[in-house]
Each structure stands twice: as C-alpha cells, then as structure tokens.
Coordinates of C-alpha atoms in Angstrom, one line a residue:
Chain A
X4 CA -25.2 -4.5 -4.2
X5 CA -25.2 -6.4 -1.0
X6 CA -22.2 -7.3 1.0
X7 CA -23.0 -10.3 4.1
X8 CA -20.3 -10.6 6.5
X9 CA -20.1 -12.1 9.4
X10 CA -17.0 -13.3 11.0
X11 CA -14.7 -14.0 14.2
X12 CA -10.9 -13.7 14.7
X13 CA -8.8 -13.8 17.9
X14 CA -6.3 -11.7 17.5
X15 CA -3.8 -11.1 20.8
X16 CA -6.1 -11.2 23.8
X17 CA -8.6 -9.1 21.0
X18 CA -11.3 -10.2 20.2
X19 CA -13.8 -9.5 16.3
X20 CA -16.5 -10.7 15.9
X21 CA -18.9 -8.0 14.0
X22 CA -21.9 -9.2 11.8
X23 CA -23.6 -6.4 9.3
X24 CA -25.1 -6.4 5.6
X25 CA -24.9 -3.6 4.0
X26 CA -26.9 -1.9 1.3
X27 CA -25.3 0.6 -1.6
X28 CA -24.1 3.9 -0.7
X29 CA -20.8 5.1 1.7
X30 CA -21.1 2.9 4.3
X31 CA -18.4 3.9 7.0
X32 CA -17.0 1.7 9.6
X33 CA -16.4 4.0 12.3
X34 CA -14.6 3.6 15.7
X35 CA -12.5 4.5 18.6
X36 CA -8.7 3.2 17.3
X37 CA -8.4 -0.6 18.3
X38 CA -12.5 -1.6 17.7
X39 CA -11.8 -3.3 15.1
X40 CA -12.2 -1.7 11.9
X41 CA -9.3 -2.5 10.1
X42 CA -8.5 -5.7 10.5
X43 CA -12.2 -6.1 9.2
X44 CA -11.9 -4.4 6.0
X45 CA -7.8 -6.8 5.7
X46 CA -10.4 -9.4 5.6
X47 CA -13.2 -8.9 3.0
X48 CA -10.3 -7.8 1.0
X49 CA -8.0 -11.6 1.7
X50 CA -5.4 -9.6 3.8
X51 CA -5.9 -11.9 6.8
X52 CA -7.8 -14.6 7.2
X53 CA -11.1 -14.8 9.7
X54 CA -10.9 -17.5 11.6
X55 CA -14.1 -18.7 11.6
X56 CA -17.3 -16.9 9.0
X57 CA -18.7 -16.1 6.3
X58 CA -18.0 -13.1 3.9
X59 CA -20.2 -12.0 0.5
X60 CA -20.5 -9.8 -2.0
X61 CA -23.7 -9.9 -4.3
X62 CA -24.3 -13.7 -3.0
X63 CA -20.4 -14.5 -4.7
X64 CA -18.5 -16.1 -1.4
X65 CA -15.0 -14.3 -1.0
X66 CA -15.1 -16.7 2.6
X67 CA -16.6 -19.1 4.1
X68 CA -14.6 -21.6 6.8
X69 CA -17.4 -23.6 7.2
X70 CA -17.6 -23.8 3.0
X71 CA -13.4 -24.0 3.7
X72 CA -13.8 -21.4 0.9
X73 CA -10.7 -18.7 0.7
X74 CA -10.6 -16.4 -2.5
X75 CA -7.4 -15.5 -2.9
X76 CA -6.8 -11.6 -2.7
X77 CA -5.8 -10.6 -6.7
X78 CA -9.2 -12.3 -7.2
X79 CA -12.1 -10.4 -4.6
X80 CA -11.4 -7.4 -7.0
X81 CA -12.1 -4.7 -4.4
X82 CA -10.4 -2.4 -4.7
X83 CA -8.8 -1.2 -1.0
X84 CA -7.3 2.8 -0.5
X85 CA -5.0 2.1 1.8
X86 CA -4.0 5.4 5.1
X87 CA 0.1 5.6 3.3
X88 CA -0.9 5.4 0.2
X89 CA 1.6 2.4 -1.6
X90 CA 2.0 3.7 -4.3
X91 CA 4.6 1.4 -6.7
X92 CA 7.6 3.6 -6.2
X93 CA 8.7 2.1 -9.7
X94 CA 6.3 3.6 -11.6
X95 CA 5.1 7.1 -12.9
X96 CA 1.6 7.9 -11.6
X97 CA 0.2 6.6 -15.4
X98 CA 1.1 3.6 -15.2
X99 CA 0.3 3.3 -10.8
X100 CA -3.2 4.2 -12.3
X101 CA -3.0 1.6 -15.1
X102 CA -1.6 -1.3 -13.1
X103 CA -5.3 -3.7 -12.5
X104 CA -5.9 -3.1 -15.4
X105 CA -3.3 -6.0 -16.9
X106 CA -5.3 -7.9 -14.6
X107 CA -8.2 -7.2 -14.8
X108 CA -11.8 -8.3 -16.8
X109 CA -10.8 -8.2 -20.6
X110 CA -14.6 -7.0 -21.5
X111 CA -14.5 -4.3 -18.5
X112 CA -11.0 -2.5 -19.8
X113 CA -13.5 0.3 -21.0
X114 CA -11.7 3.8 -21.6
X115 CA -12.0 5.4 -18.7
X116 CA -8.6 6.7 -17.7
X117 CA -9.8 9.4 -18.1
X118 CA -13.3 10.4 -16.4
X119 CA -10.6 8.7 -13.4
X120 CA -8.7 11.5 -14.0
X121 CA -11.2 14.1 -14.4
X122 CA -13.3 12.8 -11.0
X123 CA -9.8 13.2 -9.4
X124 CA -8.0 15.9 -10.6
X125 CA -5.1 14.4 -11.3
X126 CA -4.9 15.1 -15.2
X127 CA -1.5 16.9 -14.3
X128 CA 0.2 14.1 -12.2
X129 CA 0.0 11.7 -14.9
X130 CA 3.9 12.2 -15.9
X131 CA 5.8 12.3 -12.4
X132 CA 6.2 9.2 -9.9
X133 CA 5.3 9.1 -6.7
X134 CA 7.7 10.4 -4.2
X135 CA 7.3 13.8 -5.9
X136 CA 4.1 13.9 -4.6
X137 CA 1.9 15.7 -1.6
X138 CA -0.1 13.6 0.2
X139 CA -2.9 14.7 -0.7
X140 CA -2.5 14.1 -4.6
X141 CA -0.3 10.4 -3.2
X142 CA -4.0 9.6 -1.5
X143 CA -6.0 10.8 -5.3
X144 CA -3.9 8.7 -6.9
X145 CA -4.2 5.4 -4.8
X146 CA -7.7 6.0 -4.6
X147 CA -8.3 6.7 -9.0
X148 CA -5.0 2.9 -9.0
X149 CA -8.6 1.5 -7.0
X150 CA -11.0 3.3 -9.2
X151 CA -9.8 1.5 -11.8
X152 CA -9.0 -2.1 -11.6
X153 CA -12.7 -2.5 -11.9
X154 CA -13.9 -3.3 -8.0
X155 CA -17.0 -4.6 -7.4
X156 CA -16.3 -3.1 -3.8
X157 CA -13.9 0.0 -2.7
X158 CA -12.0 0.0 1.0
X159 CA -10.7 2.5 1.9
X160 CA -8.8 3.0 5.6
X161 CA -8.9 6.3 7.2
X162 CA -7.8 7.5 3.7
X163 CA -7.3 10.8 5.2
X164 CA -5.6 10.1 8.7
X165 CA -2.0 11.2 8.1
X166 CA -3.0 14.1 5.8
X167 CA -3.5 18.2 7.5
X168 CA -6.8 19.5 7.8
X169 CA -6.4 21.7 4.3
X170 CA -5.3 18.1 2.4
X171 CA -8.4 17.2 4.0
X172 CA -10.6 19.9 2.6
X173 CA -8.7 19.2 -0.5
X174 CA -9.4 15.5 -0.9
X175 CA -13.1 15.1 0.6
X176 CA -14.8 16.7 -2.5
X177 CA -13.8 13.8 -4.7
X178 CA -14.4 11.5 -2.1
X179 CA -18.6 12.2 -2.5
X180 CA -18.0 12.5 -5.2
X181 CA -17.0 9.0 -5.7
X182 CA -20.4 7.8 -3.8
X183 CA -23.0 9.9 -6.1
X184 CA -21.5 9.1 -9.6
X185 CA -20.1 6.0 -9.3
X186 CA -22.5 2.6 -9.1
X187 CA -19.3 1.3 -6.4
X188 CA -20.2 1.2 -2.7
X189 CA -17.5 2.1 -0.8
X190 CA -17.1 0.5 2.8
X191 CA -14.7 3.7 4.1
X192 CA -13.2 3.1 8.1
X193 CA -12.4 6.3 10.0
X194 CA -12.7 7.0 13.8
X195 CA -13.3 10.5 12.4
X196 CA -17.1 12.1 13.7
X197 CA -16.7 14.4 11.3
X198 CA -15.8 12.8 8.0
X199 CA -18.6 10.1 8.7
X200 CA -20.9 12.9 9.0
X201 CA -20.3 13.9 6.1
X202 CA -19.8 11.1 4.4
X203 CA -21.5 7.9 4.9
X204 CA -24.7 7.0 4.1
X205 CA -25.3 3.8 6.3
X206 CA -23.2 3.8 9.3
X207 CA -21.7 0.7 11.3
X208 CA -20.6 1.9 14.6
X209 CA -18.1 -0.9 15.8
X210 CA -17.1 -0.4 19.3
X211 CA -14.4 -3.5 21.1
X212 CA -14.7 -5.7 18.9
X213 CA -19.0 -5.7 18.1
X214 CA -21.0 -4.0 16.1
X215 CA -22.5 -1.4 18.7
X216 CA -25.3 -0.3 16.1
X217 CA -25.4 0.0 12.1
X218 CA -28.3 2.5 10.9
X219 CA -28.7 5.5 8.4
X220 CA -26.1 8.2 9.3
X221 CA -28.2 11.0 11.0
X222 CA -30.1 8.3 12.7
X223 CA -27.6 7.3 14.5
X224 CA -25.6 10.8 14.9
X225 CA -29.3 11.9 17.0
X226 CA -29.1 8.8 19.1
X227 CA -28.0 10.5 22.4
X228 CA -27.3 6.7 24.3
X229 CA -24.2 5.8 21.2
X230 CA -23.1 9.2 22.6
X231 CA -19.8 7.7 24.8
X232 CA -18.9 6.0 21.4
X233 CA -19.0 7.7 18.4
X234 CA -16.8 11.2 19.7
X235 CA -19.3 13.1 22.6
X236 CA -16.9 16.4 22.1
X237 CA -17.8 16.7 18.2
X238 CA -20.6 15.0 17.6
X239 CA -23.5 16.6 17.0
X240 CA -27.1 16.2 14.7
X241 CA -26.7 16.2 10.9
X242 CA -28.9 18.4 8.8
X243 CA -30.8 17.5 5.0
X244 CA -31.2 21.2 4.0
X245 CA -31.9 23.2 0.9
X246 CA -30.3 26.3 -0.7
X247 CA -33.1 28.3 0.0
X248 CA -31.5 32.6 -1.4
X249 CA -28.6 34.3 -1.2
X250 CA -28.3 37.4 0.8
X251 CA -25.6 39.7 -1.3
X252 CA -25.8 42.7 1.1
X253 CA -24.5 40.7 4.4
X254 CA -23.4 37.6 2.6
X255 CA -25.5 35.8 4.5
X256 CA -26.9 32.6 2.5
X257 CA -30.5 31.0 3.8
X258 CA -30.6 26.9 4.4
X259 CA -34.6 25.5 3.4
X260 CA -34.7 23.1 5.8
X261 CA -37.5 20.5 8.1
X262 CA -36.2 22.0 11.5
X263 CA -36.5 26.1 10.1
X264 CA -34.4 27.7 8.0
X265 CA -30.4 28.5 8.6
X266 CA -29.1 31.4 8.6
X267 CA -24.9 31.2 7.5
X268 CA -22.3 33.0 5.9
X269 CA -22.2 32.7 1.8
X270 CA -21.7 29.8 0.6
X271 CA -21.1 28.8 -3.4
X272 CA -23.5 27.0 -3.8
X273 CA -26.4 28.0 -6.5
X274 CA -30.3 28.0 -4.8
X275 CA -31.8 25.0 -4.9
X276 CA -28.1 23.0 -3.6
X277 CA -28.9 20.0 -1.5
X278 CA -26.7 20.2 1.2
X279 CA -25.5 17.9 4.7
X280 CA -25.5 19.8 7.7
X281 CA -24.1 19.3 10.8
X282 CA -24.6 21.4 14.2
X283 CA -23.0 20.1 16.6
X284 CA -24.3 19.2 19.9
X285 CA -21.9 22.0 22.2
X286 CA -22.7 24.7 19.5
X287 CA -26.1 24.1 20.4
X288 CA -28.2 26.9 23.3
X289 CA -31.8 26.2 24.3
X290 CA -33.8 29.0 25.8
X291 CA -37.4 28.5 27.6
X292 CA -39.1 31.7 25.3
X293 CA -38.1 32.5 22.3
X294 CA -35.5 35.6 23.3
X295 CA -35.2 39.1 21.4
X296 CA -32.1 41.6 21.4
X297 CA -29.8 37.7 20.5
X298 CA -27.2 37.8 17.4
X299 CA -27.7 34.3 17.0
X300 CA -29.7 34.4 13.8
X301 CA -30.8 30.4 14.2
X302 CA -33.6 30.3 16.0
X303 CA -35.2 27.2 16.0
X304 CA -38.3 26.1 17.8
X305 CA -38.2 22.3 19.1
X306 CA -39.7 20.4 21.8
X307 CA -37.5 18.2 24.7
X308 CA -37.7 14.7 23.0
X309 CA -35.0 13.0 25.3
X310 CA -32.4 14.0 28.0
X311 CA -29.0 11.4 27.9
X312 CA -27.4 10.1 30.7
X313 CA -27.6 12.4 33.6
X314 CA -24.4 11.0 35.7
X315 CA -21.7 13.3 34.9
X316 CA -22.2 17.1 34.8
X317 CA -22.5 17.4 31.3
X318 CA -26.1 15.9 29.3
X319 CA -27.3 15.2 26.2
X320 CA -30.7 16.5 25.0
X321 CA -32.0 15.4 21.5
X322 CA -34.9 18.1 20.5
X323 CA -37.5 17.7 17.4
X324 CA -38.0 20.2 15.4
X325 CA -41.1 19.4 13.4
X326 CA -39.9 16.2 13.2
X327 CA -36.4 16.5 12.5
X328 CA -33.9 15.5 15.8
X329 CA -31.1 17.9 16.8
X330 CA -28.8 17.6 19.8
X331 CA -28.1 20.3 22.2
X332 CA -24.7 19.8 24.6
X333 CA -25.5 21.4 28.4
X334 CA -24.5 20.5 31.4
X335 CA -26.2 18.9 33.9
X336 CA -27.5 22.0 36.2
X337 CA -28.8 24.3 33.2
X338 CA -30.4 20.8 32.8
X339 CA -32.5 21.1 36.1
X340 CA -32.6 24.9 36.2
X341 CA -34.7 25.3 33.3
X342 CA -36.6 22.2 34.1
X343 CA -36.4 20.6 31.0
X344 CA -37.9 17.5 31.1
X345 CA -39.5 15.3 28.0
X346 CA -41.9 17.3 26.1
X347 CA -40.9 20.9 27.0
X348 CA -41.0 23.3 24.7
X349 CA -37.8 24.9 23.1
X350 CA -36.3 27.9 21.3
X351 CA -32.8 25.9 20.0
X352 CA -29.5 28.7 19.4
X353 CA -27.4 28.1 17.0
X354 CA -24.6 30.6 16.3
X355 CA -24.3 31.2 11.7
X356 CA -20.3 30.6 12.5
X357 CA -20.4 27.8 14.4
X358 CA -21.8 26.6 10.8
X359 CA -18.2 26.8 9.9
X360 CA -17.4 25.4 5.9
X361 CA -16.3 21.8 7.6
X362 CA -20.3 21.6 9.1
X363 CA -21.3 21.5 5.0
X364 CA -21.1 19.2 2.5
X365 CA -22.9 18.4 -0.8
X366 CA -22.4 17.8 -4.8
X367 CA -22.1 21.4 -5.1
X368 CA -20.0 22.4 -2.6
X369 CA -17.5 19.8 -4.2
X370 CA -17.8 22.4 -7.1
X371 CA -16.7 24.8 -5.4
X372 CA -13.6 23.3 -3.3
X373 CA -12.7 22.4 -7.2
X374 CA -11.9 25.6 -7.8
X375 CA -9.6 26.4 -5.0
X376 CA -7.5 23.8 -5.7
X377 CA -7.0 24.3 -9.0
X378 CA -5.9 27.7 -8.9
X379 CA -4.0 26.4 -6.7
X380 CA -2.3 24.0 -8.3
Chain B
X2 CA 56.1 -0.1 -24.3
X3 CA 57.0 -3.8 -25.6
X4 CA 56.7 -5.7 -22.0
X5 CA 52.7 -4.3 -22.2
X6 CA 51.9 -6.0 -24.9
X7 CA 50.4 -9.5 -24.3
X8 CA 51.1 -12.8 -26.5
X9 CA 48.2 -14.7 -28.0
X10 CA 48.6 -17.3 -25.0
X11 CA 47.9 -14.7 -22.1
X12 CA 44.5 -13.1 -24.0
X13 CA 43.6 -16.2 -24.9
X14 CA 43.6 -16.5 -21.0
X15 CA 41.9 -13.0 -20.8
X16 CA 39.0 -14.1 -23.0
X17 CA 38.4 -17.0 -20.9
X18 CA 38.6 -15.6 -17.7
X19 CA 35.5 -13.6 -18.6
X20 CA 33.6 -16.4 -20.5
X21 CA 34.1 -18.4 -16.8
X22 CA 33.3 -15.6 -14.9
X23 CA 30.3 -14.0 -17.0
X24 CA 28.7 -17.7 -17.8
X25 CA 29.4 -17.7 -13.9
X26 CA 27.2 -15.5 -13.0
X27 CA 24.7 -15.3 -15.4
X28 CA 23.8 -18.7 -15.0
X29 CA 24.1 -18.0 -11.0
X30 CA 21.4 -15.2 -11.5
X31 CA 18.4 -17.2 -11.2
X32 CA 19.2 -19.7 -9.2
X33 CA 20.3 -16.9 -6.9
X34 CA 17.0 -15.3 -6.9
X35 CA 15.0 -18.6 -6.1
X36 CA 17.5 -20.0 -3.2
X37 CA 17.4 -15.2 -1.7
X38 CA 13.6 -15.7 -1.8
X39 CA 13.0 -19.3 -0.4
X40 CA 15.5 -18.7 2.1
X41 CA 13.9 -14.8 3.2
X42 CA 10.0 -15.6 2.2
X43 CA 9.9 -19.0 3.1
X44 CA 9.2 -21.3 5.7
X45 CA 9.8 -25.1 5.4
X46 CA 11.6 -28.0 6.8
X47 CA 15.2 -27.3 6.1
X48 CA 15.7 -24.3 5.3
X49 CA 18.4 -23.7 8.1
X50 CA 19.8 -27.1 5.6
X51 CA 19.4 -25.3 2.1
X52 CA 21.3 -21.4 4.1
X53 CA 23.8 -24.2 5.2
X54 CA 24.2 -25.3 2.2
X55 CA 24.4 -23.2 0.5
X56 CA 26.9 -20.9 2.5
X57 CA 29.2 -24.1 2.9
X58 CA 31.4 -23.2 0.4
X59 CA 32.5 -19.7 2.0
X60 CA 33.8 -21.9 4.6
X61 CA 35.5 -24.6 3.1
X62 CA 39.2 -24.5 2.1
X63 CA 38.6 -24.8 -1.8
X64 CA 40.8 -27.2 -2.5
X65 CA 38.3 -28.8 -0.5
X66 CA 35.1 -27.7 -2.0
X67 CA 36.9 -28.3 -5.8
X68 CA 37.4 -32.6 -4.6
X69 CA 33.3 -32.7 -4.2
X70 CA 32.6 -31.1 -7.2
X71 CA 34.7 -33.9 -9.0
X72 CA 33.2 -36.9 -7.4
X73 CA 30.4 -35.4 -8.0
X74 CA 30.2 -34.0 -10.8
X75 CA 33.3 -35.4 -13.0
X76 CA 33.2 -38.1 -15.3
X77 CA 31.7 -41.0 -13.6
X78 CA 30.5 -39.0 -10.5
X79 CA 26.6 -39.4 -10.2
X80 CA 25.7 -36.1 -11.0
X81 CA 28.6 -35.6 -14.1
X82 CA 27.5 -39.2 -15.7
X83 CA 23.7 -38.5 -16.3
X84 CA 24.7 -34.9 -17.5
X85 CA 27.0 -35.7 -20.1
X86 CA 24.6 -39.4 -21.3
X87 CA 21.4 -37.4 -21.2
X88 CA 22.5 -33.7 -22.3
X89 CA 26.3 -33.9 -23.7
X90 CA 27.2 -31.6 -20.7
X91 CA 30.7 -32.7 -20.0
X92 CA 32.5 -29.9 -17.3
X93 CA 35.8 -32.4 -16.4
X94 CA 38.6 -30.4 -17.8
X95 CA 36.5 -28.0 -19.8
X96 CA 35.8 -23.9 -19.7
X97 CA 32.3 -25.1 -18.4
X98 CA 34.1 -26.7 -14.7
X99 CA 35.9 -23.8 -13.9
X100 CA 32.3 -21.7 -14.6
X101 CA 30.7 -24.3 -11.9
X102 CA 33.6 -24.3 -10.0
X103 CA 33.3 -20.3 -10.4
X104 CA 29.6 -20.6 -10.1
X105 CA 29.7 -22.5 -6.5
X106 CA 32.5 -20.4 -5.4
X107 CA 30.8 -16.7 -6.0
X108 CA 27.2 -18.0 -4.8
X109 CA 27.1 -17.6 -0.7
X110 CA 27.8 -13.6 -1.7
X111 CA 25.0 -13.8 -4.7
X112 CA 22.4 -15.1 -2.2
X113 CA 23.8 -13.7 0.6
X114 CA 23.2 -9.8 -1.0
X115 CA 19.7 -10.8 -2.7
X116 CA 19.0 -12.7 0.9
X117 CA 19.8 -8.6 2.1
X118 CA 17.2 -6.3 -0.4
X119 CA 14.3 -9.0 -0.2
X120 CA 14.1 -8.9 3.6
X121 CA 14.2 -4.6 2.6
X122 CA 11.6 -4.4 0.1
X123 CA 8.3 -2.7 1.7
X124 CA 5.8 -6.4 1.6
X125 CA 2.5 -3.7 2.2
X126 CA 3.2 -2.8 -1.8
X127 CA 2.6 -6.8 -2.4
X128 CA -0.3 -6.4 -0.7
X129 CA -1.2 -3.7 -2.7
X130 CA 0.1 -5.3 -6.2
X131 CA -2.1 -8.5 -4.6
X132 CA -5.7 -5.8 -4.0
X133 CA -5.3 -5.3 -7.7
X134 CA -5.4 -8.8 -9.1
X135 CA -1.8 -9.7 -9.4
X136 CA -0.9 -13.0 -8.6
X137 CA 2.0 -14.0 -6.3
X138 CA 3.9 -13.9 -10.3
X139 CA 3.5 -11.0 -11.6
X140 CA 3.6 -9.2 -7.9
X141 CA 7.5 -10.3 -8.0
X142 CA 7.7 -9.7 -11.6
X143 CA 6.9 -5.9 -11.1
X144 CA 6.7 -5.4 -7.4
X145 CA 9.5 -7.3 -5.6
X146 CA 11.6 -7.5 -8.4
X147 CA 12.7 -4.0 -10.0
X148 CA 12.8 -2.9 -5.9
X149 CA 15.9 -5.5 -4.7
X150 CA 17.7 -4.5 -8.8
X151 CA 20.3 -3.1 -5.9
X152 CA 20.8 -6.1 -4.7
X153 CA 20.6 -8.3 -8.1
X154 CA 23.6 -6.1 -8.4
X155 CA 25.6 -6.2 -6.3
X156 CA 25.5 -9.1 -6.2
X157 CA 25.9 -10.2 -10.0
X158 CA 29.3 -8.0 -9.1
X159 CA 30.6 -10.3 -6.3
X160 CA 29.7 -13.2 -8.1
X161 CA 31.7 -11.8 -11.4
X162 CA 34.6 -11.3 -8.9
X163 CA 34.9 -14.1 -7.1
X164 CA 34.8 -16.7 -10.4
X165 CA 37.6 -13.4 -12.0
X166 CA 39.7 -14.3 -8.7
X167 CA 38.2 -18.2 -8.2
X168 CA 41.8 -20.6 -7.9
X169 CA 41.8 -23.2 -5.6
X170 CA 38.0 -25.0 -5.8
X171 CA 39.0 -24.7 -9.7
X172 CA 42.0 -26.1 -9.9
X173 CA 41.0 -28.9 -8.4
X174 CA 38.6 -29.7 -10.2
X175 CA 38.6 -28.7 -13.7
X176 CA 43.6 -28.9 -13.5
X177 CA 45.4 -26.1 -15.1
X178 CA 45.0 -26.3 -18.8
X179 CA 46.4 -23.5 -21.2
X180 CA 43.5 -21.7 -23.9
X181 CA 40.7 -24.1 -21.5
X182 CA 40.9 -24.1 -17.7
X183 CA 43.7 -21.5 -17.4
X184 CA 41.8 -18.9 -16.1
X185 CA 43.6 -15.1 -15.1
X186 CA 44.7 -16.3 -11.4
X187 CA 45.6 -20.5 -13.2
X188 CA 47.8 -18.1 -15.2
X189 CA 49.8 -15.4 -12.7
X190 CA 50.8 -18.9 -10.6
X191 CA 51.7 -20.6 -13.5
X192 CA 54.0 -17.4 -14.6
X193 CA 55.2 -17.2 -11.1
X194 CA 56.4 -21.0 -11.0
X195 CA 59.2 -20.2 -14.7
X196 CA 61.8 -18.7 -14.5
X197 CA 61.8 -14.5 -16.0
X198 CA 57.3 -14.9 -15.2
X199 CA 57.4 -12.3 -13.6
X200 CA 57.1 -10.0 -16.2
X201 CA 54.0 -11.9 -17.9
X202 CA 52.6 -12.5 -14.0
X203 CA 53.0 -8.6 -13.7
X204 CA 50.8 -7.8 -16.9
X205 CA 47.7 -10.1 -15.6
X206 CA 48.0 -8.6 -12.3
X207 CA 47.1 -5.7 -14.2
X208 CA 45.0 -6.8 -15.9
X209 CA 42.4 -8.0 -12.8
X210 CA 42.9 -4.9 -10.7
X211 CA 41.3 -3.3 -13.9
X212 CA 39.3 -5.4 -14.7
X213 CA 37.6 -5.3 -10.9
X214 CA 37.6 -1.1 -11.0
X215 CA 35.7 -1.7 -14.1
X216 CA 32.8 -4.1 -12.3
X217 CA 33.6 -1.5 -9.5
X218 CA 32.4 1.3 -11.2
X219 CA 30.2 -0.2 -13.3
X220 CA 27.6 -1.5 -10.1
X221 CA 28.1 1.7 -8.5
X222 CA 26.4 3.0 -12.2
X223 CA 23.7 1.2 -12.1
X224 CA 22.8 1.1 -9.0
X225 CA 22.5 4.8 -8.4
X226 CA 20.6 4.4 -11.5
X227 CA 18.4 1.8 -10.0
X228 CA 17.7 3.5 -6.7
X229 CA 16.7 6.8 -8.6
X230 CA 14.2 5.0 -10.3
X231 CA 13.0 3.3 -6.6
X232 CA 12.9 7.2 -5.8
X233 CA 12.0 6.4 -1.9
X234 CA 9.8 7.7 -0.1

C-alpha cells in the first residue's frame, strides 16, 4: 500500500503545504498541536476538501483538484478513529461495530466480527450501549468499528489523547497488535513522543503546516537537529533489543542489542522476544573512563558521533555504540568540562530503573498487558 | 349520570375531530421533517422566505389563512381544481379540507420543534457514519433521525393539539357541516348558539381536555423512552 499526499490548504492564516509518501506499517504524523496533523487526515478521509492537491491510495485517486476529482467520504473506504470515539449512542456496541458492514463491498463481508472482537478484547461489551463504557473501552470499540468497515487504510486521530495513563497503557498493546497482525496500513496522528516511539514504523514530522522530516522511527528519533521540533524533554533514542535471559534471584531481565547488553527489571516476555526500548536522552550519563563501584547497571561503550546546537545551557549528544545510536542530554558545562568532541570515546551510563514499562514495547509485552487487563475487567 | 352520555351526533363529532387531527399530523410529518431539515442545514436562496412562509399561519388571523386556502384549494381555485381533476381529491366542504386547514395551522409548530432538535444533533456523529460508508440518505436514516426522535414526537403532539383546537381557518374554509366538517371547537361553538346547549358544550369541553391531557402524557412517555435509548454521553 502506498499513500501519496500532496496538498495545499489554507485555514485562516494557517497554511498547510505538505507532500509525503508512505509504505505500509504504522505511519505517525507527529508534531506539536497546531502543526496541521488533523487537517491532513481530515483531507485524506474526505471530511475537508483541500484547496489544492492530490491524494492517492495505491494509485486510486481520492482527491485531485486539478482533475476536478473529489471522491465523497462514504466511497473512500478509509477507517477513521476519532479522538473522541464518536460512537453512535443509540446503538449497542455490536450494532456500532457492524455499522460499516452494511456498506462494505458484498464480497468482502467475511465473518471477521469474532476476530476483531478478540483482537480488541471487547467480547464482553457487545450488548452494552456506548454511554456505559469507559474511555478506553470506547476507543477500542471505535477501532473495531473502523476495522470492520473493511478500510483500505486506518486513520487514527490522537486516539489516546483523552485518556489517562492507565487507559493509554490498556490500549497501546492492541494498537501494536493491529500494526503487527493486520495488513491494513495505519496513519496515526500524535503529539506524544512516547506513543510515536513505541508504535511508529515511519515518522512524518510536521512543523507549522510543513513536513520537517520523514523516515524510519529510530532514524528520526536520533536526529539532534529535530529535537526542538519533537519534545526535547521526552526525546531519546529508540533501540531494538532481544530478551537474552532472566535473572530470577534479583528479578532482572537481560536484553541484547547492537549497542550492548541491558539489565532492567524482570519482564513478562520469553527469551528471544524482540522488544523496542526507548532510552530518554535525559536518563543517559556520560563518562570518559570506565566507571567502577557504580550502581547503574547499564554501561555501554561508544564514541561521540554528533553534538547538537550549543546555544543554550543544554546540549544533546549522539553516540555511536557499535552502530546503534544513543542520545545523551547534558549541560553545556559538562560537555566542555569533559572536553567532548566528535570522536571522543565515552561510556554511556543508564540506571536500570529509568527504563520503566512505558519505555518498552513489543508483541510480547502486549500479551502481558492483556493478562492484567482481563483480570481487571 | 344521564348528562354524561354522548348523543350519536356528538360521538360523530369526536370521531371526526380525531380523524382530522391524526390525518393532518401524519400527512404533515414528512413535509415537516423535510422543511425543518432544509431550514436547519440547507443554505439556499430564498431560505428566509421559506421560513417566513412556514411561520405565516402562526401570525396571520386564522380567518385569513382559511380564506387563502379557500382561494387556492377551493373547487375553482388553481390548486383545488388541479387536484380534483387529476387525483379526485376534493377539499371544499369535506373533512379532507378540515384536515388540510388543521395541518396548515399546526405545521409551523411542528417544523419549529423538529428544526430545533435537528440543530442540536451532533454532526460529528454524521461525519463518522460517512467515513464508515453511509451516504447522505443512510446517514439521515440511521444517525440523524434516531437522534431527533424526541423533537419529532414533540412536533407531532403540538401539531395534533393545534389540529384538535383549530377553529377559525377550518370554519372559514370548509364551514361547519355536522358529520362532515364539524370538529369539536365548531360543535362547541354551535352548542353555545342554541338555548340549552350548554350541557352539550360542557361534555365536549371535557372530552377536549381529556384528549389534550392524554396526548401530552403520551408524548412525555415516548420522549422519555427515546431519551433513555439515546443515553446521552
């Protein structure tokens, strides 16, 4: 699936001028509030008619202002998960889920209600009405409703924004499963770097109505020049790791990555499971020599690859740890005191407890979350 | 308890009134929803004009409305002649004419109630239905209509009540013929014109009050049920 977007649209004094192309997987439209993310998916869904431009899915034209073509929203077959759910209050959950099926192409009406219901863990809600559901349940039903309309692409507009941390943690695994198990590409709008780092295959970084960068998630996350546009405080590197072994005595799990080995609190994932680890730049310390008598368990050798802008008191540094990038956030004073320049060999230190559950994601983390979810529900 | 018993003529009047009011309400309903939708959502030339036209019977003296109906829908009137010749529908001095007059008088009340409820509909739900593949007709049938049910019920009750009580336009348009066009208000009026008629007038008044009360109770129950189904989030 390729989604190609090339649009220009004016909203008051705000000018949206965006071109990008994406392949399959989960594409995050990432940027601050007001960067034009929602306008873009509203245009893809046909809720807004762009002043200029062209949107195509796999060569099928949805809008082409030059050719005077505008496919109405009900013929686009895009599944839209709105920020506020927008479930139909007068229908039961089951009727909500099956709503789009009335209109889906006849041949595509497989018997996949059960599959979607299980994927999202909403079997127990089918006969309830939306008014009685929690925020997290509503959003899962909204995702199911969009999926069952047999969409060519799934658009999600900050589906977690109105939920608290617990509810977010409840839904994230389902979205991961959706990304990994269904073949439907997802366009995911978010301003949360944690969500994007955890979910995205590709990131489209937006700033003031323009595309600032497009690329694989780990690549975008390690670019120091983009830090002012992402969220500097929460920013960090994204690392792929594999579960190596569990240490039952101390309740620890060891992960292997290209950068080296990581020790963190015991995970509910089998040996061999692949995970994605987000290491926030502010949790990384640097030392010029291998430290001894240290509580931090993660000590990874590397060399300084790049130093970010020097104009403020805080400086970001990208390390090359055997080919894997790691970002550290230091004061400019420390950088000068240690005499760090490009090429300096250093050791990166990360406390194990800084790597909490929210820094981790992966298919098996999802099963662990499902178990707790079931016992709560 | 003899005075409580309705005479056959009075019983006919009650039945006729109910028939006129029910037919007037039900036949107005599709037009009422259509015009309320056009006024609430549409943007077209002459919208204010249409709005004024719909509201007109509320402001005009009923006799004037009745007279205009007579001119338009009478046997020789432009619309009346057309309907009589092509469809065999005759209004003048028939109960159908009474239903038309009552419908026209109740119409502004019905449109107003429905329009208000359409304006309160969450259009974001309609957008959601659109992205799920429903075209505009389906969106209206499956999302908009269920949400405006309380407003539609209120509009129907108002129209029905107005039709039950309509006097001026009806008597001007189709006169006061017992068994054909003599509805409750006309019958009460007639009773008051004859000596000793006040017992009959009183009986019919009691019936008017009971029907109005029942209609109100019914609408209350129905809208409560509809609201519970909607389960506003």
